[in-house]
Amino acid sequence: MNSWTLLLMTTFSLFTDAEAAGCFCYNNDDTRCYKFENEEQVNYKRAQKRCEYGGGSLAVLETQDIFSFVYNRRVQQNYWIGLLKTPSGPTEASWVTGENLNRSLYTFNFQLDDDRHPCVRMREAPYTQVADYPCASSYYYVCDKSCRSFSFSDVARRCRLHSYDLTSLTSYKSSQSSWSSFEKVKSEPAHCEDVVALKPCAESGVFTIYPSLTAPPLPVYCRLGDDDVNWLVLMRKTDNANFERTYEEYVSGFGDPDGDFWLGLASMELLTPPWFEYELLVQFTDGAGQPANASYSDVTVTHAADGSYVINYAAFTGDSEDYLSGIQGNKFGSRPPACSACQSGWWEGVTGCNCDPTLLMIRLVRRVHG
């Protein structure tokens, strides 16, 4: 069966996609999940930094229910969590959110009794389930992947997401002079990567995104979690779909994002601005009837001065033919004249009848500038 799907990439067991990757959603809340890092044991400071770079913090387990939820899903004996001893006393501690530890919320005892050990870990029974330990010790760790605030460095030109509110960032900001901190006040995603950042436990489906402040919201299909990669579907076509449409329909888009559809050239331009770098992946059936892949770096769809929509990309890589050969810098047509077998719109200059791929998608590689 021949199908045609176009995706924009902006990352089955009994678990959800997030849980299969080690991120467990608490109480069906798709905005909050706990990710176990089981590959390498590190000290407390490095564990916290790695959680921050991944968009979150060391796990905050502020109630018995949350603690039990995380504790029962561990696969190692010891994990660093987001709890630190406070200077007020050898048995006092607070979460990285700034909230003091309330022991009355738990049914087990905390072993926090050594002034020399300010860092706290979760450990396996029959010992006390939470205990202080030297911060330089190396353990696995658990990250809280929810997003409540973020920091931006005008020197490094990087953002960091945090799973705690802005008031908890005061000491962090003062020690990192190039970083400015902000409360998360708007939760609308600009692409599928934002969907995952805002809702770590979200599963594949149709989401409304806001790619521009001046454009209306756009419903798109996000295919999430394929090898920690997240795709935004630009087009999907099966054998029975009718893609013999006018040029105007190809500009505005048609179909259902949950089925066969074309997102629209105007939306594709909006989703591939020059300040983002995207990789384009084309999947198609080759001349021998076998599936094949071709990748293209730095792809853009732009609106030319004459009103046409032009596709550009930097380089082709892959172990197959250059499927897009001939269309670089060319405009889109309702039906390319080179091949009478083309039953849908495509970019002009196509080699042979390469106008009917089975899958076309782009992935967000990095923010270039702006």
GROMACS .gro file of C-alpha atoms in nm:
model
  370
    1MET     CA    1   0.000   0.000   0.000
    2ASN     CA    2   0.129   0.341  -0.094
    3SER     CA    3   0.083   0.629   0.149
    4TRP     CA    4   0.214   0.983   0.162
    5THR     CA    5   0.281   1.157   0.490
    6LEU     CA    6   0.459   1.486   0.552
    7LEU     CA    7   0.590   1.555   0.903
    8LEU     CA    8   0.762   1.839   1.082
    9MET     CA    9   1.001   1.722   1.354
   10THR     CA   10   1.067   1.973   1.626
   11THR     CA   11   1.181   1.335   2.147
   12PHE     CA   12   0.467  -0.068   2.252
   13SER     CA   13   0.498  -0.154   2.603
   14LEU     CA   14   0.239  -0.119   2.874
   15PHE     CA   15   0.380   0.229   2.942
   16THR     CA   16   0.302   0.553   2.762
   17ASP     CA   17   0.564   0.698   2.524
   18ALA     CA   18   0.704   0.909   2.808
   19GLU     CA   19   0.714   0.618   3.050
   20ALA     CA   20   0.883   0.393   2.794
   21ALA     CA   21   1.163   0.652   2.787
   22GLY     CA   22   1.184   0.642   3.168
   23CYS     CA   23   0.959   0.941   3.240
   24PHE     CA   24   0.664   0.841   3.458
   25CYS     CA   25   0.352   1.058   3.456
   26TYR     CA   26   0.209   1.126   3.798
   27ASN     CA   27  -0.164   1.065   3.839
   28ASN     CA   28  -0.237   1.110   3.466
   29ASP     CA   29  -0.102   1.467   3.480
   30ASP     CA   30   0.062   1.519   3.139
   31THR     CA   31   0.240   1.832   3.263
   32ARG     CA   32   0.444   1.649   3.524
   33CYS     CA   33   0.659   1.340   3.499
   34TYR     CA   34   0.959   1.193   3.678
   35LYS     CA   35   1.249   1.066   3.470
   36PHE     CA   36   1.494   0.812   3.612
   37GLU     CA   37   1.853   0.862   3.497
   38ASN     CA   38   2.000   0.513   3.528
   39GLU     CA   39   2.297   0.531   3.289
   40GLU     CA   40   2.563   0.707   3.498
   41GLN     CA   41   2.617   0.781   3.867
   42VAL     CA   42   2.721   1.142   3.938
   43ASN     CA   43   2.759   1.376   4.235
   44TYR     CA   44   2.469   1.588   4.358
   45LYS     CA   45   2.569   1.913   4.186
   46ARG     CA   46   2.617   1.745   3.850
   47ALA     CA   47   2.287   1.560   3.885
   48GLN     CA   48   2.106   1.889   3.942
   49LYS     CA   49   2.278   2.055   3.646
   50ARG     CA   50   2.189   1.766   3.417
   51CYS     CA   51   1.825   1.786   3.522
   52GLU     CA   52   1.828   2.162   3.453
   53TYR     CA   53   1.979   2.120   3.108
   54GLY     CA   54   1.715   1.857   3.034
   55GLY     CA   55   1.438   2.097   3.137
   56GLY     CA   56   1.352   2.049   3.504
   57SER     CA   57   1.515   1.988   3.839
   58LEU     CA   58   1.601   1.705   4.073
   59ALA     CA   59   1.275   1.539   4.176
   60VAL     CA   60   1.052   1.718   4.425
   61LEU     CA   61   0.846   1.458   4.613
   62GLU     CA   62   0.642   1.681   4.838
   63THR     CA   63   0.376   1.431   4.951
   64GLN     CA   64   0.364   1.067   5.054
   65ASP     CA   65   0.163   0.979   4.742
   66ILE     CA   66   0.417   1.138   4.508
   67PHE     CA   67   0.709   0.983   4.695
   68SER     CA   68   0.553   0.637   4.682
   69PHE     CA   69   0.472   0.680   4.312
   70VAL     CA   70   0.838   0.750   4.232
   71TYR     CA   71   0.987   0.512   4.489
   72ASN     CA   72   0.794   0.213   4.353
   73ARG     CA   73   0.927   0.271   4.001
   74ARG     CA   74   1.299   0.281   4.079
   75VAL     CA   75   1.532   0.019   3.929
   76GLN     CA   76   1.848   0.109   4.126
   77GLN     CA   77   1.909   0.120   4.502
   78ASN     CA   78   1.997   0.488   4.544
   79TYR     CA   79   1.893   0.812   4.371
   80TRP     CA   80   1.964   1.176   4.436
   81ILE     CA   81   1.642   1.378   4.480
   82GLY     CA   82   1.576   1.751   4.505
   83LEU     CA   83   1.614   1.779   4.883
   84LEU     CA   84   1.888   1.963   5.073
   85LYS     CA   85   1.965   2.006   5.442
   86THR     CA   86   1.916   2.361   5.572
   87PRO     CA   87   2.155   2.555   5.803
   88SER     CA   88   1.883   2.584   6.067
   89GLY     CA   89   1.950   2.237   6.205
   90PRO     CA   90   2.097   1.895   6.126
   91THR     CA   91   1.754   1.739   6.073
   92GLU     CA   92   1.592   2.025   5.876
   93ALA     CA   93   1.568   2.020   5.497
   94SER     CA   94   1.397   2.195   5.207
   95TRP     CA   95   1.312   2.106   4.848
   96VAL     CA   96   1.478   2.281   4.555
   97THR     CA   97   1.147   2.465   4.512
   98GLY     CA   98   1.228   2.649   4.835
   99GLU     CA   99   0.953   2.475   5.033
  100ASN     CA  100   1.048   2.332   5.370
  101LEU     CA  101   1.022   1.958   5.420
  102ASN     CA  102   0.699   1.874   5.604
  103ARG     CA  103   0.761   1.537   5.765
  104SER     CA  104   0.401   1.505   5.880
  105LEU     CA  105   0.306   1.431   5.518
  106TYR     CA  106   0.503   1.105   5.517
  107THR     CA  107   0.457   0.769   5.689
  108PHE     CA  108   0.828   0.683   5.703
  109ASN     CA  109   1.125   0.833   5.883
  110PHE     CA  110   1.395   1.058   5.739
  111GLN     CA  111   1.754   0.994   5.840
  112LEU     CA  112   1.889   1.350   5.838
  113ASP     CA  113   2.132   1.362   6.124
  114ASP     CA  114   2.479   1.464   6.002
  115ASP     CA  115   2.576   1.831   5.966
  116ARG     CA  116   2.852   1.735   5.724
  117HIS     CA  117   2.615   1.580   5.471
  118PRO     CA  118   2.378   1.843   5.323
  119CYS     CA  119   2.264   1.640   5.020
  120VAL     CA  120   1.978   1.390   5.032
  121ARG     CA  121   1.911   1.065   4.848
  122MET     CA  122   1.629   0.818   4.817
  123ARG     CA  123   1.745   0.468   4.907
  124GLU     CA  124   1.613   0.115   4.913
  125ALA     CA  125   1.442  -0.040   5.216
  126PRO     CA  126   1.488  -0.196   5.474
  127TYR     CA  127   1.692   0.116   5.548
  128THR     CA  128   1.532   0.455   5.603
  129GLN     CA  129   1.396   0.551   5.263
  130VAL     CA  130   1.545   0.903   5.269
  131ALA     CA  131   1.891   0.981   5.406
  132ASP     CA  132   2.160   1.248   5.390
  133TYR     CA  133   2.495   1.167   5.234
  134PRO     CA  134   2.812   1.347   5.118
  135CYS     CA  135   2.734   1.560   4.812
  136ALA     CA  136   3.050   1.439   4.638
  137SER     CA  137   2.923   1.080   4.637
  138SER     CA  138   2.799   0.940   4.308
  139TYR     CA  139   2.447   0.805   4.260
  140TYR     CA  140   2.182   0.780   3.993
  141TYR     CA  141   1.918   1.053   4.006
  142VAL     CA  142   1.554   1.136   3.935
  143CYS     CA  143   1.449   1.450   3.744
  144ASP     CA  144   1.116   1.632   3.773
  145LYS     CA  145   1.033   1.729   3.413
  146SER     CA  146   0.750   1.976   3.471
  147CYS     CA  147   0.800   2.337   3.357
  148ARG     CA  148   0.708   2.626   3.587
  149SER     CA  149   0.975   2.886   3.505
  150PHE     CA  150   1.279   2.935   3.285
  151SER     CA  151   1.613   3.117   3.267
  152PHE     CA  152   1.785   3.274   2.966
  153SER     CA  153   2.153   3.363   2.924
  154ASP     CA  154   2.227   3.654   2.691
  155VAL     CA  155   2.590   3.534   2.682
  156ALA     CA  156   2.540   3.164   2.615
  157ARG     CA  157   2.219   3.233   2.415
  158ARG     CA  158   2.055   2.937   2.585
  159CYS     CA  159   1.737   2.868   2.777
  160ARG     CA  160   1.689   2.641   3.078
  161LEU     CA  161   1.353   2.514   3.198
  162HIS     CA  162   1.287   2.471   3.571
  163SER     CA  163   1.031   2.263   3.757
  164TYR     CA  164   0.996   2.524   4.031
  165ASP     CA  165   0.858   2.876   4.045
  166LEU     CA  166   1.041   3.204   3.995
  167THR     CA  167   1.092   3.280   4.365
  168SER     CA  168   1.309   2.971   4.394
  169LEU     CA  169   1.547   3.103   4.128
  170THR     CA  170   1.680   3.401   4.327
  171SER     CA  171   2.000   3.235   4.448
  172TYR     CA  172   2.052   3.069   4.112
  173LYS     CA  173   2.029   3.402   3.929
  174SER     CA  174   2.267   3.582   4.165
  175SER     CA  175   2.533   3.316   4.114
  176GLN     CA  176   2.491   3.314   3.735
  177SER     CA  177   2.516   3.682   3.637
  178SER     CA  178   2.447   3.628   3.267
  179TRP     CA  179   2.120   3.446   3.336
  180SER     CA  180   1.782   3.618   3.370
  181SER     CA  181   1.488   3.428   3.516
  182PHE     CA  182   1.124   3.440   3.414
  183GLU     CA  183   0.796   3.296   3.535
  184LYS     CA  184   0.612   3.086   3.280
  185VAL     CA  185   0.308   3.301   3.199
  186LYS     CA  186   0.218   3.161   2.857
  187SER     CA  187   0.184   2.791   2.791
  188GLU     CA  188   0.099   2.787   2.420
  189PRO     CA  189   0.350   2.577   2.221
  190ALA     CA  190   0.510   2.707   1.900
  191HIS     CA  191   0.590   2.359   1.766
  192CYS     CA  192   0.588   1.995   1.874
  193GLU     CA  193   0.907   2.028   2.080
  194ASP     CA  194   0.722   2.284   2.294
  195VAL     CA  195   0.433   2.041   2.337
  196VAL     CA  196   0.671   1.793   2.498
  197ALA     CA  197   0.841   2.063   2.707
  198LEU     CA  198   0.506   2.182   2.844
  199LYS     CA  199   0.348   1.837   2.870
  200PRO     CA  200   0.623   1.575   2.912
  201CYS     CA  201   0.371   1.293   2.925
  202ALA     CA  202   0.177   1.395   2.613
  203GLU     CA  203   0.116   1.122   2.356
  204SER     CA  204   0.094   1.148   1.978
  205GLY     CA  205  -0.211   1.331   1.849
  206VAL     CA  206  -0.353   1.663   1.731
  207PHE     CA  207  -0.238   1.972   1.921
  208THR     CA  208  -0.297   2.343   1.870
  209ILE     CA  209   0.027   2.535   1.829
  210TYR     CA  210   0.105   2.907   1.801
  211PRO     CA  211   0.397   2.944   1.557
  212SER     CA  212   0.362   3.323   1.533
  213LEU     CA  213   0.224   3.604   1.748
  214THR     CA  214   0.049   3.749   1.442
  215ALA     CA  215  -0.091   3.427   1.293
  216PRO     CA  216  -0.398   3.235   1.412
  217PRO     CA  217  -0.350   2.913   1.612
  218LEU     CA  218  -0.275   2.607   1.402
  219PRO     CA  219  -0.401   2.251   1.467
  220VAL     CA  220  -0.126   2.002   1.380
  221TYR     CA  221  -0.053   1.634   1.432
  222CYS     CA  222   0.251   1.572   1.654
  223ARG     CA  223   0.404   1.227   1.645
  224LEU     CA  224   0.590   1.216   1.973
  225GLY     CA  225   0.860   1.001   2.123
  226ASP     CA  226   1.002   0.816   1.821
  227ASP     CA  227   1.349   0.742   1.960
  228ASP     CA  228   1.315   1.061   2.168
  229VAL     CA  229   1.233   1.255   1.850
  230ASN     CA  230   0.917   1.459   1.798
  231TRP     CA  231   0.761   1.516   1.458
  232LEU     CA  232   0.501   1.759   1.331
  233VAL     CA  233   0.306   1.609   1.042
  234LEU     CA  234   0.282   1.840   0.743
  235MET     CA  235   0.105   1.599   0.511
  236ARG     CA  236  -0.040   1.249   0.517
  237LYS     CA  237  -0.170   1.071   0.208
  238THR     CA  238  -0.298   0.717   0.155
  239ASP     CA  239  -0.385   0.552  -0.176
  240ASN     CA  240  -0.750   0.648  -0.157
  241ALA     CA  241  -0.698   1.015  -0.069
  242ASN     CA  242  -0.790   1.279  -0.325
  243PHE     CA  243  -0.498   1.520  -0.365
  244GLU     CA  244  -0.599   1.657  -0.706
  245ARG     CA  245  -0.657   2.006  -0.570
  246THR     CA  246  -0.621   2.363  -0.687
  247TYR     CA  247  -0.309   2.566  -0.618
  248GLU     CA  248  -0.508   2.783  -0.377
  249GLU     CA  249  -0.600   2.474  -0.175
  250TYR     CA  250  -0.234   2.374  -0.156
  251VAL     CA  251  -0.152   2.720  -0.021
  252SER     CA  252  -0.424   2.722   0.247
  253GLY     CA  253  -0.425   2.349   0.325
  254PHE     CA  254  -0.694   2.081   0.321
  255GLY     CA  255  -0.799   1.762   0.497
  256ASP     CA  256  -0.799   1.650   0.861
  257PRO     CA  257  -0.474   1.653   1.067
  258ASP     CA  258  -0.585   1.325   1.223
  259GLY     CA  259  -0.617   1.161   0.879
  260ASP     CA  260  -0.521   1.245   0.521
  261PHE     CA  261  -0.432   1.611   0.483
  262TRP     CA  262  -0.201   1.879   0.348
  263LEU     CA  263  -0.112   2.141   0.610
  264GLY     CA  264  -0.068   2.419   0.355
  265LEU     CA  265   0.227   2.602   0.200
  266ALA     CA  266   0.152   2.917   0.400
  267SER     CA  267   0.174   2.718   0.724
  268MET     CA  268   0.491   2.542   0.608
  269GLU     CA  269   0.653   2.880   0.553
  270LEU     CA  270   0.543   2.990   0.900
  271LEU     CA  271   0.689   2.674   1.056
  272THR     CA  272   1.031   2.698   0.887
  273PRO     CA  273   1.159   3.051   0.961
  274PRO     CA  274   1.528   3.130   0.900
  275TRP     CA  275   1.605   3.153   1.273
  276PHE     CA  276   1.537   2.780   1.315
  277GLU     CA  277   1.731   2.497   1.152
  278TYR     CA  278   1.534   2.195   1.039
  279GLU     CA  279   1.632   1.858   0.896
  280LEU     CA  280   1.405   1.716   0.629
  281LEU     CA  281   1.354   1.339   0.610
  282VAL     CA  282   1.191   1.184   0.305
  283GLN     CA  283   1.072   0.825   0.309
  284PHE     CA  284   0.965   0.673  -0.021
  285THR     CA  285   0.941   0.350  -0.219
  286ASP     CA  286   1.234   0.305  -0.456
  287GLY     CA  287   1.231   0.157  -0.805
  288ALA     CA  288   1.263  -0.195  -0.663
  289GLY     CA  289   0.957  -0.146  -0.446
  290GLN     CA  290   1.162  -0.121  -0.125
  291PRO     CA  291   1.134   0.151   0.142
  292ALA     CA  292   1.415   0.408   0.136
  293ASN     CA  293   1.515   0.726   0.321
  294ALA     CA  294   1.675   1.055   0.221
  295SER     CA  295   1.770   1.341   0.457
  296TYR     CA  296   1.820   1.711   0.384
  297SER     CA  297   1.968   1.969   0.619
  298ASP     CA  298   1.852   2.327   0.683
  299VAL     CA  299   1.525   2.311   0.490
  300THR     CA  300   1.300   2.615   0.439
  301VAL     CA  301   0.980   2.692   0.252
  302THR     CA  302   0.965   3.061   0.158
  303HIS     CA  303   0.713   3.290  -0.011
  304ALA     CA  304   0.884   3.443  -0.315
  305ALA     CA  305   0.823   3.792  -0.454
  306ASP     CA  306   0.612   3.652  -0.740
  307GLY     CA  307   0.378   3.484  -0.490
  308SER     CA  308   0.513   3.132  -0.536
  309TYR     CA  309   0.637   2.902  -0.258
  310VAL     CA  310   0.999   2.789  -0.297
  311ILE     CA  311   1.179   2.504  -0.120
  312ASN     CA  312   1.549   2.522  -0.028
  313TYR     CA  313   1.785   2.293   0.163
  314ALA     CA  314   2.159   2.271   0.227
  315ALA     CA  315   2.281   1.915   0.174
  316PHE     CA  316   2.155   1.564   0.098
  317THR     CA  317   2.261   1.262   0.303
  318GLY     CA  318   2.143   0.903   0.300
  319ASP     CA  319   2.194   0.559   0.154
  320SER     CA  320   1.939   0.605  -0.124
  321GLU     CA  321   1.885   0.821  -0.429
  322ASP     CA  322   1.856   1.199  -0.394
  323TYR     CA  323   1.478   1.200  -0.401
  324LEU     CA  324   1.447   1.580  -0.418
  325SER     CA  325   1.701   1.617  -0.696
  326GLY     CA  326   1.601   1.901  -0.927
  327ILE     CA  327   1.356   2.089  -0.704
  328GLN     CA  328   1.610   2.297  -0.507
  329GLY     CA  329   1.506   2.663  -0.527
  330ASN     CA  330   1.202   2.588  -0.743
  331LYS     CA  331   0.842   2.689  -0.694
  332PHE     CA  332   0.547   2.471  -0.606
  333GLY     CA  333   0.291   2.376  -0.872
  334SER     CA  334  -0.055   2.221  -0.850
  335ARG     CA  335   0.080   1.940  -1.071
  336PRO     CA  336   0.443   1.917  -1.191
  337PRO     CA  337   0.455   1.899  -1.574
  338ALA     CA  338   0.751   1.656  -1.577
  339CYS     CA  339   0.542   1.350  -1.494
  340SER     CA  340   0.184   1.291  -1.598
  341ALA     CA  341   0.155   1.020  -1.330
  342CYS     CA  342   0.179   1.279  -1.051
  343GLN     CA  343  -0.167   1.300  -0.901
  344SER     CA  344  -0.090   1.580  -0.659
  345GLY     CA  345   0.090   1.911  -0.629
  346TRP     CA  346   0.468   1.920  -0.590
  347TRP     CA  347   0.770   2.139  -0.654
  348GLU     CA  348   0.873   2.188  -1.015
  349GLY     CA  349   1.195   2.044  -1.158
  350VAL     CA  350   1.128   1.701  -1.009
  351THR     CA  351   1.345   1.419  -1.143
  352GLY     CA  352   1.131   1.155  -1.312
  353CYS     CA  353   0.819   1.092  -1.106
  354ASN     CA  354   0.963   1.164  -0.761
  355CYS     CA  355   0.649   1.344  -0.650
  356ASP     CA  356   0.484   1.075  -0.439
  357PRO     CA  357   0.685   1.000  -0.121
  358THR     CA  358   0.542   0.781   0.154
  359LEU     CA  359   0.667   1.010   0.431
  360LEU     CA  360   0.804   1.363   0.441
  361MET     CA  361   0.897   1.526   0.771
  362ILE     CA  362   1.129   1.783   0.921
  363ARG     CA  363   1.287   1.793   1.263
  364LEU     CA  364   1.383   2.098   1.466
  365VAL     CA  365   1.762   2.080   1.499
  366ARG     CA  366   1.848   2.409   1.669
  367ARG     CA  367   1.764   2.775   1.701
  368VAL     CA  368   2.011   2.966   1.483
  369HIS     CA  369   1.954   3.324   1.596
  370GLY     CA  370   1.684   3.574   1.681
   0.00000   0.00000   0.00000
